[in-house]
Every structure is written in structure tokens, then in C-alpha cells.
CSV table of N, CA and C in Angstrom, one decimal:
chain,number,residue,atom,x,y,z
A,1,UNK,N,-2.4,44.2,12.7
A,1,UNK,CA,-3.3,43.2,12.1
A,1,UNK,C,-4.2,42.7,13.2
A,2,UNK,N,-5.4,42.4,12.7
A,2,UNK,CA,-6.6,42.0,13.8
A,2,UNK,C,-6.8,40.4,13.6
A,3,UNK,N,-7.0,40.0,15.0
A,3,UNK,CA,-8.1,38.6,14.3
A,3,UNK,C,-9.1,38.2,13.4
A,4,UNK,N,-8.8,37.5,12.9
A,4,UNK,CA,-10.3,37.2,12.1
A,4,UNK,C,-11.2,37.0,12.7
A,5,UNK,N,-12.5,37.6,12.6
A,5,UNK,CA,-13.9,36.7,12.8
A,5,UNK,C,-14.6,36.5,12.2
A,6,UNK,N,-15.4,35.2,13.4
A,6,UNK,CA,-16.2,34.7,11.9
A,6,UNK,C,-17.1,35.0,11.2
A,7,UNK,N,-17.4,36.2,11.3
A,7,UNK,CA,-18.3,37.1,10.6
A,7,UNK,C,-17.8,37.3,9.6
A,8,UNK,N,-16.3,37.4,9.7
A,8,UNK,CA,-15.3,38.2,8.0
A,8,UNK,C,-15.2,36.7,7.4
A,9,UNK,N,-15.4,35.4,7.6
A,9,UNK,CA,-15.3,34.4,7.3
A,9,UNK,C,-16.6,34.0,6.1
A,10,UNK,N,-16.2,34.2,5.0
A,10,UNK,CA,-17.3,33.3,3.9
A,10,UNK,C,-17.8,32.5,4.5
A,11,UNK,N,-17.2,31.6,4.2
A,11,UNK,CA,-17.3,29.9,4.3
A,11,UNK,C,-17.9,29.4,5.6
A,12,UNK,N,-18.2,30.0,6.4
A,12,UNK,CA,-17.8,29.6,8.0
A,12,UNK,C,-18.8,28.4,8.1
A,13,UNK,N,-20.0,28.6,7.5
A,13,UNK,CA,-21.4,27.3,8.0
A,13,UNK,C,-20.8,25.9,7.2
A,14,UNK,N,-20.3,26.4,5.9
A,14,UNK,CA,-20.0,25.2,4.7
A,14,UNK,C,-18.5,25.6,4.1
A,15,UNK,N,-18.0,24.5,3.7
A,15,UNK,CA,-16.7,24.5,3.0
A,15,UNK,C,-17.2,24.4,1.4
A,16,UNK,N,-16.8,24.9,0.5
A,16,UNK,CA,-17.4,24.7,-0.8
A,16,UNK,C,-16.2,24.9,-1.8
A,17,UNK,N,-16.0,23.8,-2.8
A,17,UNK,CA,-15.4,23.8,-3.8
A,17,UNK,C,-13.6,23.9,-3.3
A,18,UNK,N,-12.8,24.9,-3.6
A,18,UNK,CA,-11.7,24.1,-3.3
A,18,UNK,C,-11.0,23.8,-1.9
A,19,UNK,N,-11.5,24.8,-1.0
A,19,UNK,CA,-11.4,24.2,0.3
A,19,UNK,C,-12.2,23.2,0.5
A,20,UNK,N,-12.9,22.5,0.5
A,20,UNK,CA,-13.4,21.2,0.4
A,20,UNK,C,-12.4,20.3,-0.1
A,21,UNK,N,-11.8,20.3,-1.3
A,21,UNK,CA,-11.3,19.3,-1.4
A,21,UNK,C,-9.9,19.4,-0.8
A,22,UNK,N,-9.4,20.7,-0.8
A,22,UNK,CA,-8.3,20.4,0.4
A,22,UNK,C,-8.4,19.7,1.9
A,23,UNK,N,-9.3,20.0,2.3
A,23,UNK,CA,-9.9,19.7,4.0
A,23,UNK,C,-10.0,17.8,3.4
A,24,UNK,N,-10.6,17.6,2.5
A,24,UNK,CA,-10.5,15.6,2.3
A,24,UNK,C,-9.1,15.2,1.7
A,25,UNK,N,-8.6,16.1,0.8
A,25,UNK,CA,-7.4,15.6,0.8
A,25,UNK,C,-6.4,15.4,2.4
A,26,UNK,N,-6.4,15.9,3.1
A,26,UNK,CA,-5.8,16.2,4.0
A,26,UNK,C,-6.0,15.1,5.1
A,27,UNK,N,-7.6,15.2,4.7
A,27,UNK,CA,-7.9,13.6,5.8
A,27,UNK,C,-7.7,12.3,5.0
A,28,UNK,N,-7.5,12.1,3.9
A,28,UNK,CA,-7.2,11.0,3.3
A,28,UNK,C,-5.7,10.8,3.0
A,29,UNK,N,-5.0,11.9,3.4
A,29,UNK,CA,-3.6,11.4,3.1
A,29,UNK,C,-3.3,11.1,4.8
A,30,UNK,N,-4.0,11.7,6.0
A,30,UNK,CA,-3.7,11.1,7.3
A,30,UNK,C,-4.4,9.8,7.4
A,31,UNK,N,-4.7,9.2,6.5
A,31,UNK,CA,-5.6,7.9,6.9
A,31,UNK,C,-4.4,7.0,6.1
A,32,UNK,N,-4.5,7.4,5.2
A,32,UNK,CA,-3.1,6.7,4.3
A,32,UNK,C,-1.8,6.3,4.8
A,33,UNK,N,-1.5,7.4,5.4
A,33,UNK,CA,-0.2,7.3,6.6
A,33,UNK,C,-0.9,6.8,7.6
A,34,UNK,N,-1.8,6.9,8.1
A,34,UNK,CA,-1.9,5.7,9.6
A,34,UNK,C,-2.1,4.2,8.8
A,35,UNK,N,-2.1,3.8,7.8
A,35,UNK,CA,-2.4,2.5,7.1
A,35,UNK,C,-0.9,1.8,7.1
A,36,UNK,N,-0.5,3.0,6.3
A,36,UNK,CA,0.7,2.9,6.0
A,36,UNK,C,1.5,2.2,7.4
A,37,UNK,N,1.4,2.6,8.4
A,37,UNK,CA,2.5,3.1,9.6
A,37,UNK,C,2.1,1.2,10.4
A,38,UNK,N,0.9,1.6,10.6
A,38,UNK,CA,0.5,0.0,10.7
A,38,UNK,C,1.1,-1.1,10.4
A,39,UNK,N,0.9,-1.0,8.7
A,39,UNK,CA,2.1,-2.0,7.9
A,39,UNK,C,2.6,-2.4,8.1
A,40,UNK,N,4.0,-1.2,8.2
A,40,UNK,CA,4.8,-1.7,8.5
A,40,UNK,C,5.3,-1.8,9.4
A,41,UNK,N,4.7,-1.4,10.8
A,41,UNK,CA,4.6,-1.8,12.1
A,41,UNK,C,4.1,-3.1,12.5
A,42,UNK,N,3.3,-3.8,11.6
A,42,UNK,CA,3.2,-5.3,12.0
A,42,UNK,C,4.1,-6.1,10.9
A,43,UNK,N,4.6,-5.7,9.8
A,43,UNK,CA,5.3,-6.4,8.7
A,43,UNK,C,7.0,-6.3,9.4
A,44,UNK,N,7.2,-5.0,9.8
A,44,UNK,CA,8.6,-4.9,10.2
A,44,UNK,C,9.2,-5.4,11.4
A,45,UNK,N,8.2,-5.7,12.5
A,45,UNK,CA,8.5,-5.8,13.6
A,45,UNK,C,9.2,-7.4,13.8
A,46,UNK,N,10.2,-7.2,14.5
A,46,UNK,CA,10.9,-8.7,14.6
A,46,UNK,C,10.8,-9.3,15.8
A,47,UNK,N,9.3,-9.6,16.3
A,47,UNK,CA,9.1,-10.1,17.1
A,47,UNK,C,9.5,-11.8,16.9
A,48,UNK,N,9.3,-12.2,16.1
A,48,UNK,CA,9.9,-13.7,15.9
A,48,UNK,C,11.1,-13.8,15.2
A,49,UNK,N,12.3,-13.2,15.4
A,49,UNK,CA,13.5,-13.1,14.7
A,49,UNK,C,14.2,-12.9,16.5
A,50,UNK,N,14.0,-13.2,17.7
A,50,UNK,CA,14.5,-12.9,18.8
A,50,UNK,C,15.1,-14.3,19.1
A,51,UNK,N,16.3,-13.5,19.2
A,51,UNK,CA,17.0,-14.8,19.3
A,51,UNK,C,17.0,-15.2,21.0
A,52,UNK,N,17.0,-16.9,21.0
A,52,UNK,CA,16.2,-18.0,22.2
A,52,UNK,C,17.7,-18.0,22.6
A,53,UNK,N,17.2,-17.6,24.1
A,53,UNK,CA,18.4,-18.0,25.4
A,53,UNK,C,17.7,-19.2,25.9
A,54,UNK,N,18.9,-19.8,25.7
A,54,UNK,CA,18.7,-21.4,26.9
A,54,UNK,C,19.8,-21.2,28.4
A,55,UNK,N,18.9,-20.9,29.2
A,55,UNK,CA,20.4,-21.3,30.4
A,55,UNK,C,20.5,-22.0,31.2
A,56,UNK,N,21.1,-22.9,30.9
A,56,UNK,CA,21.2,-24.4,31.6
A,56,UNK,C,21.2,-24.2,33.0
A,57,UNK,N,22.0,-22.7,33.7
A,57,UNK,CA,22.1,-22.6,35.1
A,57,UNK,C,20.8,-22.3,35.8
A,58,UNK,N,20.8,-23.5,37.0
A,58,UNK,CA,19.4,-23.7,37.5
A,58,UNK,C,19.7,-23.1,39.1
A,59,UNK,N,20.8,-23.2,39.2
A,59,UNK,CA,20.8,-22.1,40.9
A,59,UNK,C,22.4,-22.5,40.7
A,60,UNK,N,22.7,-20.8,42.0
A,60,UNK,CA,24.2,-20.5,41.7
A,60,UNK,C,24.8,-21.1,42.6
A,61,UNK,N,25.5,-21.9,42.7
A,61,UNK,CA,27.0,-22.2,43.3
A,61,UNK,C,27.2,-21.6,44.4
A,62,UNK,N,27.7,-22.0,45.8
A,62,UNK,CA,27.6,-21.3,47.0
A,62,UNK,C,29.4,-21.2,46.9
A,63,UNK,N,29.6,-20.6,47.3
A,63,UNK,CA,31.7,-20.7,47.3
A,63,UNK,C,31.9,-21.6,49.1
């Protein structure tokens, strides 16, 4: 089996009809998922659920 070129390629200048809408489908469901991922990367994140250390010790003890 040979490579393709793009001479044996239809389509090569323009995408038309259902390759077209595959090629936007494809970029609309990666835009979806980066929205998505976002979300819940600023919704999920428990940056204010960290629980506060107080420690009273201000310098250590010499023996």
C-alpha cells in the first residue's frame, strides 16, 4: 500500500458536505470539553475548604 497524495485527494483545496461537518463537529465538541474542564476546575477546586493552621510556637526551645 502507497501513500496518499494529494493529488488522489478530492477534497484537498475545500472540505464539502460531510466531511465538513465532521471537521466542526470535532472542533465543537473540543471547545465543549475545554468549557466543560474549566468548570469544573474553578467550581471543584477547594481552594477555600483548606483547613487554617495556627501555631502558637514562635521559636524552639534551646535544651
Amino acid at each position: 500500500m502507497s501513500e496518499p497524495r494529494l493529488e488522489d485527494i478530492s477534497d484537498y483545496n475545500t472540505l464539502k458536505g460531510e466531511k465538513k461537518k465532521i471537521v466542526w463537529m470535532v472542533v465543537a465538541v473540543g471547545l465543549l470539553m475545554g468549557v466543560a474542564y474549566m468548570f469544573a476546575y474553578n467550581m471543584l477546586d477547594a481552594k477555600d475548604e483548606a483547613i487554617k493552621v495556627q501555631d502558637p510556637i514562635k521559636t524552639v526551645p534551646m535544651r
